């Protein structure tokens, strides 16, 4: 038979849920595997996954066939999951559309065979006509098998590394049709079986296999060194046959088929083989080699009570539209095998056809002894591929994967707190590595998805990005000798004076006049009483100055009127300390105002406080942060349902002053009650003093970004309790700032999950994030003329 039309030879008699009743009497339980991301696993992780597979499969009944199938297909990225409404979103959508990548799907089939002994003739034609009526009901035999399979699947799903999901009827039919249609899209076709090759539609197919113990070299392991990322001072690991997976970058399928045999039967068979070889070992060195290998297998079986003997078959089926291409792919695969010290077998003619057809799940019990190697289950499982592509969340910030530079959405907000309990984040990177660029990228996407932003900036890094959203942003810039226009005492009417508002105001006052003292409950109650009395007695123009004057005028009888003990509120001390901020005090200008400007920020979604000129004055910076806090509480935090982010950029400059850290810690405490997050940007984690306040901040920061740092990552690892694989990932960061696809790499850790991501952006986005240099100045100059940042960027790019 040289031509097969699948509609005439249906392999499936019936499908119930995820179970195929095949025409040859086999019953197949079908699952899709969900594997960890490539590059996210350490040497120990690979060992753990290998151990989990061993435990899961070793107690399956004798005669079970397990077939793991990894399908890799060349695809082009569609961009359909990317947002596409704003100027920068459209640019990103267009930039990545059509980019090539490899799609990976992993399937696992558990097969209950009609032929319990699984001893087949050399060639089994899987598509011979079979009389109907072979469909078995779910009898006791099948039910018992189903229970064993469920146990195995539960074990894998509980291991937390990988998980298995039952396929449904539509998926099973789709997979079957695609397989026998030779992965041709858009038309149905026949399978042509020539002696030289197997052709299905436009695709020429070929295969390589491991079908005998002689194929293996010295040893197999659960993982090996990844040469691409390993360097002198660290070792990066990959799965043993990962080179035949995603990184092969070709259309191919990796099939690993295991026949779980009866240990005792094999012991007898091997004993017999050894006896024969002993007689003939003098006739040639090859016989001696085989004898040695078989003796080794037998010793292992006898030594380990838990040993589970399997016969195994691994093949790689690959295809191309161009027959000449096939030779290139063949030599690529052979090179990968050579690195593993494995010599693959190259099937021809009838055998090639046999391998390709019988690698479909209904027929994978059709291999004969000549196609199978004998070994222990542990050995065979080293040939499983245990990772897959980077995984996109349904929503999130766009980064790029490390394999194909295609967009990956990472949900760093985590609405339902599946990965993280606190969504605060920190960015660590030395000067010049692109901290502000990364921060712009994260914040811009948050902003465009509806999150309100407050940026406390000492460097002027966000002005350009803000100007892309006229009407939605405001920039409050501190200039020497002037105020920010924030009046914490301002109320539009008496209903503003809620208990929370009085609480906030009292905290604000204590921070100003007693920042170095521990405040008691009694003192707090006293200040709130005085504040209420002040608002009751003063109907307009509320301000710090007016509050000060009110206390000064009423100091004789204020405490008596409100029944406050002098120990709980020291009027003289208050007036003395606060005199610095009123009248002709040194810092009066900070609170001098005709009107409160916070109404300007109430309806803005992007608020930038630029405190560039203040960064060396401890007193002014400290007051500024308190004023900003009061503004945030009154405007942004009023609506708890609204998401908000506060970012402290160039945070280290603010941290030079001890009370700033406490002030920031307050934000961390308060943000828990809000639907919000705090971000800090530091050049090095050492800029955070090593004290309990910093420890509390780091504990509440569960999303970590780190860019390349030539000085190393020792402190980062120590203070964030990073794992040894986290450190290996950090050390493997490499940027590529030349050529057509420029990108920077960064380490991102969300809760316990970590990996290296890339940041590649289109020209428009790059221009929007630039913060200094000639290019930036050129864009600003065009903006001054046009008044539109979007226009300025377009003109700049086209020029």
mmCIF file of C-alpha atoms in Angstrom, residues 10-192:
data_model
loop_
_atom_site.group_PDB
_atom_site.id
_atom_site.type_symbol
_atom_site.label_atom_id
_atom_site.label_comp_id
_atom_site.label_asym_id
_atom_site.label_seq_id
_atom_site.Cartn_x
_atom_site.Cartn_y
_atom_site.Cartn_z
ATOM 1 C CA UNK A 10 -10.269 5.659 10.384
ATOM 2 C CA UNK A 11 -8.010 4.697 13.322
ATOM 3 C CA UNK A 12 -10.607 5.698 15.936
ATOM 4 C CA UNK A 13 -13.719 3.627 16.609
ATOM 5 C CA UNK A 14 -15.083 5.837 19.395
ATOM 6 C CA UNK A 15 -14.143 8.647 21.784
ATOM 7 C CA UNK A 16 -15.604 9.017 25.275
ATOM 8 C CA UNK A 17 -14.371 12.126 27.169
ATOM 9 C CA UNK A 18 -10.567 11.847 26.940
ATOM 10 C CA UNK A 19 -10.547 8.132 26.097
ATOM 11 C CA UNK A 20 -10.004 6.786 22.561
ATOM 12 C CA UNK A 21 -11.300 3.326 21.669
ATOM 13 C CA UNK A 22 -9.042 2.532 18.776
ATOM 14 C CA UNK A 23 -9.881 0.289 15.836
ATOM 15 C CA UNK A 24 -7.136 -2.152 16.834
ATOM 16 C CA UNK A 25 -8.654 -2.742 20.257
ATOM 17 C CA UNK A 26 -6.338 -0.390 22.214
ATOM 18 C CA UNK A 27 -7.814 2.004 24.768
ATOM 19 C CA UNK A 28 -5.939 5.318 25.041
ATOM 20 C CA UNK A 29 -6.237 7.916 27.803
ATOM 21 C CA UNK A 30 -5.199 11.313 26.376
ATOM 22 C CA UNK A 31 -3.726 14.340 28.216
ATOM 23 C CA UNK A 32 -2.074 17.611 27.385
ATOM 24 C CA UNK A 33 1.012 18.434 29.434
ATOM 25 C CA UNK A 34 1.683 21.859 30.904
ATOM 26 C CA UNK A 35 5.443 22.120 31.515
ATOM 27 C CA UNK A 36 7.646 24.763 33.210
ATOM 28 C CA UNK A 37 9.173 27.584 31.142
ATOM 29 C CA UNK A 38 12.469 26.971 29.392
ATOM 30 C CA UNK A 39 15.479 28.402 31.351
ATOM 31 C CA UNK A 40 13.460 28.525 34.591
ATOM 32 C CA UNK A 41 14.763 25.203 35.972
ATOM 33 C CA UNK A 42 17.863 24.478 38.037
ATOM 34 C CA UNK A 43 19.807 21.219 38.171
ATOM 35 C CA UNK A 44 17.813 20.221 41.267
ATOM 36 C CA UNK A 45 14.515 21.096 39.552
ATOM 37 C CA UNK A 46 15.383 18.727 36.702
ATOM 38 C CA UNK A 47 16.150 15.999 39.247
ATOM 39 C CA UNK A 48 12.868 16.640 41.070
ATOM 40 C CA UNK A 49 10.805 16.442 37.873
ATOM 41 C CA UNK A 50 12.628 13.255 36.846
ATOM 42 C CA UNK A 51 11.854 11.806 40.290
ATOM 43 C CA UNK A 52 8.182 12.796 39.973
ATOM 44 C CA UNK A 53 7.849 11.034 36.594
ATOM 45 C CA UNK A 54 9.499 7.904 38.067
ATOM 46 C CA UNK A 55 7.089 7.811 40.996
ATOM 47 C CA UNK A 56 4.091 8.526 38.771
ATOM 48 C CA UNK A 57 4.778 5.832 36.168
ATOM 49 C CA UNK A 58 6.446 2.998 38.046
ATOM 50 C CA UNK A 59 3.255 1.513 39.519
ATOM 51 C CA UNK A 60 1.287 1.379 36.268
ATOM 52 C CA UNK A 61 0.178 -2.167 35.412
ATOM 53 C CA UNK A 62 2.444 -4.509 33.438
ATOM 54 C CA UNK A 63 1.759 -4.139 29.731
ATOM 55 C CA UNK A 64 0.915 -0.416 29.837
ATOM 56 C CA UNK A 65 2.355 1.705 27.032
ATOM 57 C CA UNK A 66 3.177 5.338 27.917
ATOM 58 C CA UNK A 67 3.686 7.662 24.963
ATOM 59 C CA UNK A 68 4.941 11.212 25.442
ATOM 60 C CA UNK A 69 4.691 13.287 22.299
ATOM 61 C CA UNK A 70 6.192 16.777 21.927
ATOM 62 C CA UNK A 71 5.138 18.581 18.753
ATOM 63 C CA UNK A 72 7.136 21.624 17.587
ATOM 64 C CA UNK A 73 5.714 23.765 14.774
ATOM 65 C CA UNK A 74 7.068 26.876 13.077
ATOM 66 C CA UNK A 75 4.561 29.700 13.490
ATOM 67 C CA UNK A 76 4.383 33.425 12.957
ATOM 68 C CA UNK A 77 3.235 35.658 15.802
ATOM 69 C CA UNK A 78 -0.236 37.137 15.224
ATOM 70 C CA UNK A 79 -0.188 40.034 17.779
ATOM 71 C CA UNK A 80 -3.895 39.411 18.407
ATOM 72 C CA UNK A 81 -3.420 39.258 22.174
ATOM 73 C CA UNK A 82 -1.683 42.644 22.279
ATOM 74 C CA UNK A 83 -3.652 45.843 22.974
ATOM 75 C CA UNK A 84 -3.945 48.008 19.862
ATOM 76 C CA UNK A 85 -5.552 51.366 20.612
ATOM 77 C CA UNK A 86 -2.996 53.998 21.690
ATOM 78 C CA UNK A 87 -0.084 55.311 19.614
ATOM 79 C CA UNK A 88 2.541 53.177 21.400
ATOM 80 C CA UNK A 89 0.288 50.098 21.543
ATOM 81 C CA UNK A 90 -0.249 50.256 17.775
ATOM 82 C CA UNK A 91 3.501 50.566 17.174
ATOM 83 C CA UNK A 92 4.173 47.513 19.392
ATOM 84 C CA UNK A 93 1.373 45.501 17.764
ATOM 85 C CA UNK A 94 2.779 46.189 14.288
ATOM 86 C CA UNK A 95 6.432 45.619 15.310
ATOM 87 C CA UNK A 96 5.907 42.016 16.482
ATOM 88 C CA UNK A 97 3.201 40.899 14.038
ATOM 89 C CA UNK A 98 4.491 38.114 11.782
ATOM 90 C CA UNK A 99 7.600 37.349 13.830
ATOM 91 C CA UNK A 100 8.613 33.680 13.587
ATOM 92 C CA UNK A 101 8.652 31.409 16.630
ATOM 93 C CA UNK A 102 8.221 27.737 17.537
ATOM 94 C CA UNK A 103 4.938 26.586 19.057
ATOM 95 C CA UNK A 104 5.245 23.608 21.379
ATOM 96 C CA UNK A 105 2.485 21.247 22.446
ATOM 97 C CA UNK A 106 3.139 18.333 24.796
ATOM 98 C CA UNK A 107 0.839 15.292 24.968
ATOM 99 C CA UNK A 108 0.869 12.220 27.177
ATOM 100 C CA UNK A 109 -0.979 9.020 26.266
ATOM 101 C CA UNK A 110 -1.562 6.012 28.534
ATOM 102 C CA UNK A 111 -2.356 2.958 26.414
ATOM 103 C CA UNK A 112 -4.095 -0.218 27.549
ATOM 104 C CA UNK A 113 -3.213 -2.756 24.868
ATOM 105 C CA UNK A 114 -5.305 -5.571 23.482
ATOM 106 C CA UNK A 115 -2.045 -7.512 23.125
ATOM 107 C CA UNK A 116 -0.928 -7.809 26.774
ATOM 108 C CA UNK A 117 2.486 -9.334 26.018
ATOM 109 C CA UNK A 118 3.256 -6.490 23.578
ATOM 110 C CA UNK A 119 5.361 -8.681 21.331
ATOM 111 C CA UNK A 120 4.799 -7.576 17.760
ATOM 112 C CA UNK A 121 6.155 -8.674 14.387
ATOM 113 C CA UNK A 122 8.730 -6.386 12.764
ATOM 114 C CA UNK A 123 6.219 -4.436 10.660
ATOM 115 C CA UNK A 124 2.659 -3.821 11.710
ATOM 116 C CA UNK A 125 0.450 -2.036 9.243
ATOM 117 C CA UNK A 126 -1.574 0.167 11.572
ATOM 118 C CA UNK A 127 -4.169 1.037 8.960
ATOM 119 C CA UNK A 128 -5.295 -2.424 7.911
ATOM 120 C CA UNK A 129 -9.056 -2.768 7.719
ATOM 121 C CA UNK A 130 -10.437 -3.978 11.014
ATOM 122 C CA UNK A 131 -13.903 -5.365 11.504
ATOM 123 C CA UNK A 132 -16.156 -2.996 13.438
ATOM 124 C CA UNK A 133 -17.596 -3.823 16.814
ATOM 125 C CA UNK A 134 -14.266 -3.885 18.577
ATOM 126 C CA UNK A 135 -15.289 -1.005 20.892
ATOM 127 C CA UNK A 136 -15.192 -2.181 24.435
ATOM 128 C CA UNK A 137 -17.565 -0.846 27.011
ATOM 129 C CA UNK A 138 -15.931 0.583 30.121
ATOM 130 C CA UNK A 139 -15.520 -2.882 31.590
ATOM 131 C CA UNK A 140 -13.719 -3.831 34.815
ATOM 132 C CA UNK A 141 -10.390 -4.147 33.060
ATOM 133 C CA UNK A 142 -10.641 -0.610 31.678
ATOM 134 C CA UNK A 143 -11.970 0.821 34.945
ATOM 135 C CA UNK A 144 -9.065 -0.623 36.874
ATOM 136 C CA UNK A 145 -6.637 0.785 34.290
ATOM 137 C CA UNK A 146 -8.403 4.178 34.526
ATOM 138 C CA UNK A 147 -7.810 4.211 38.290
ATOM 139 C CA UNK A 148 -4.086 3.544 37.808
ATOM 140 C CA UNK A 149 -3.861 6.341 35.223
ATOM 141 C CA UNK A 150 -5.702 8.756 37.545
ATOM 142 C CA UNK A 151 -3.224 7.988 40.318
ATOM 143 C CA UNK A 152 -0.310 8.737 37.982
ATOM 144 C CA UNK A 153 -1.873 11.968 36.724
ATOM 145 C CA UNK A 154 -2.683 13.146 40.281
ATOM 146 C CA UNK A 155 0.894 12.489 41.333
ATOM 147 C CA UNK A 156 2.245 14.669 38.498
ATOM 148 C CA UNK A 157 -0.319 17.404 39.176
ATOM 149 C CA UNK A 158 0.571 17.443 42.877
ATOM 150 C CA UNK A 159 4.289 17.688 42.121
ATOM 151 C CA UNK A 160 3.639 21.375 41.198
ATOM 152 C CA UNK A 161 6.271 21.351 38.490
ATOM 153 C CA UNK A 162 4.221 20.020 35.598
ATOM 154 C CA UNK A 163 0.520 19.317 35.188
ATOM 155 C CA UNK A 164 -1.680 17.186 32.920
ATOM 156 C CA UNK A 165 -5.120 18.125 31.574
ATOM 157 C CA UNK A 166 -7.515 15.633 29.929
ATOM 158 C CA UNK A 167 -8.056 16.311 26.216
ATOM 159 C CA UNK A 168 -11.609 16.578 24.887
ATOM 160 C CA UNK A 169 -13.112 14.893 21.821
ATOM 161 C CA UNK A 170 -12.658 17.924 19.562
ATOM 162 C CA UNK A 171 -8.951 18.184 20.492
ATOM 163 C CA UNK A 172 -8.368 14.458 19.912
ATOM 164 C CA UNK A 173 -10.023 14.556 16.477
ATOM 165 C CA UNK A 174 -8.074 17.729 15.593
ATOM 166 C CA UNK A 175 -4.776 16.170 16.624
ATOM 167 C CA UNK A 176 -5.492 13.005 14.588
ATOM 168 C CA UNK A 177 -6.474 14.909 11.457
ATOM 169 C CA UNK A 178 -3.467 17.220 11.697
ATOM 170 C CA UNK A 179 -1.079 14.289 12.206
ATOM 171 C CA UNK A 180 -2.310 12.264 9.226
ATOM 172 C CA UNK A 181 -2.650 15.403 7.127
ATOM 173 C CA UNK A 182 1.090 15.901 7.570
ATOM 174 C CA UNK A 183 0.665 19.283 9.310
ATOM 175 C CA UNK A 184 -0.421 20.807 5.981
ATOM 176 C CA UNK A 185 -2.838 23.678 6.568
ATOM 177 C CA UNK A 186 -5.706 24.724 4.355
ATOM 178 C CA UNK A 187 -6.236 21.446 2.456
ATOM 179 C CA UNK A 188 -6.749 17.715 2.982
ATOM 180 C CA UNK A 189 -4.260 15.338 1.425
ATOM 181 C CA UNK A 190 -3.142 11.713 1.073
ATOM 182 C CA UNK A 191 -0.097 10.034 2.584
ATOM 183 C CA UNK A 192 2.299 8.821 -0.124
#
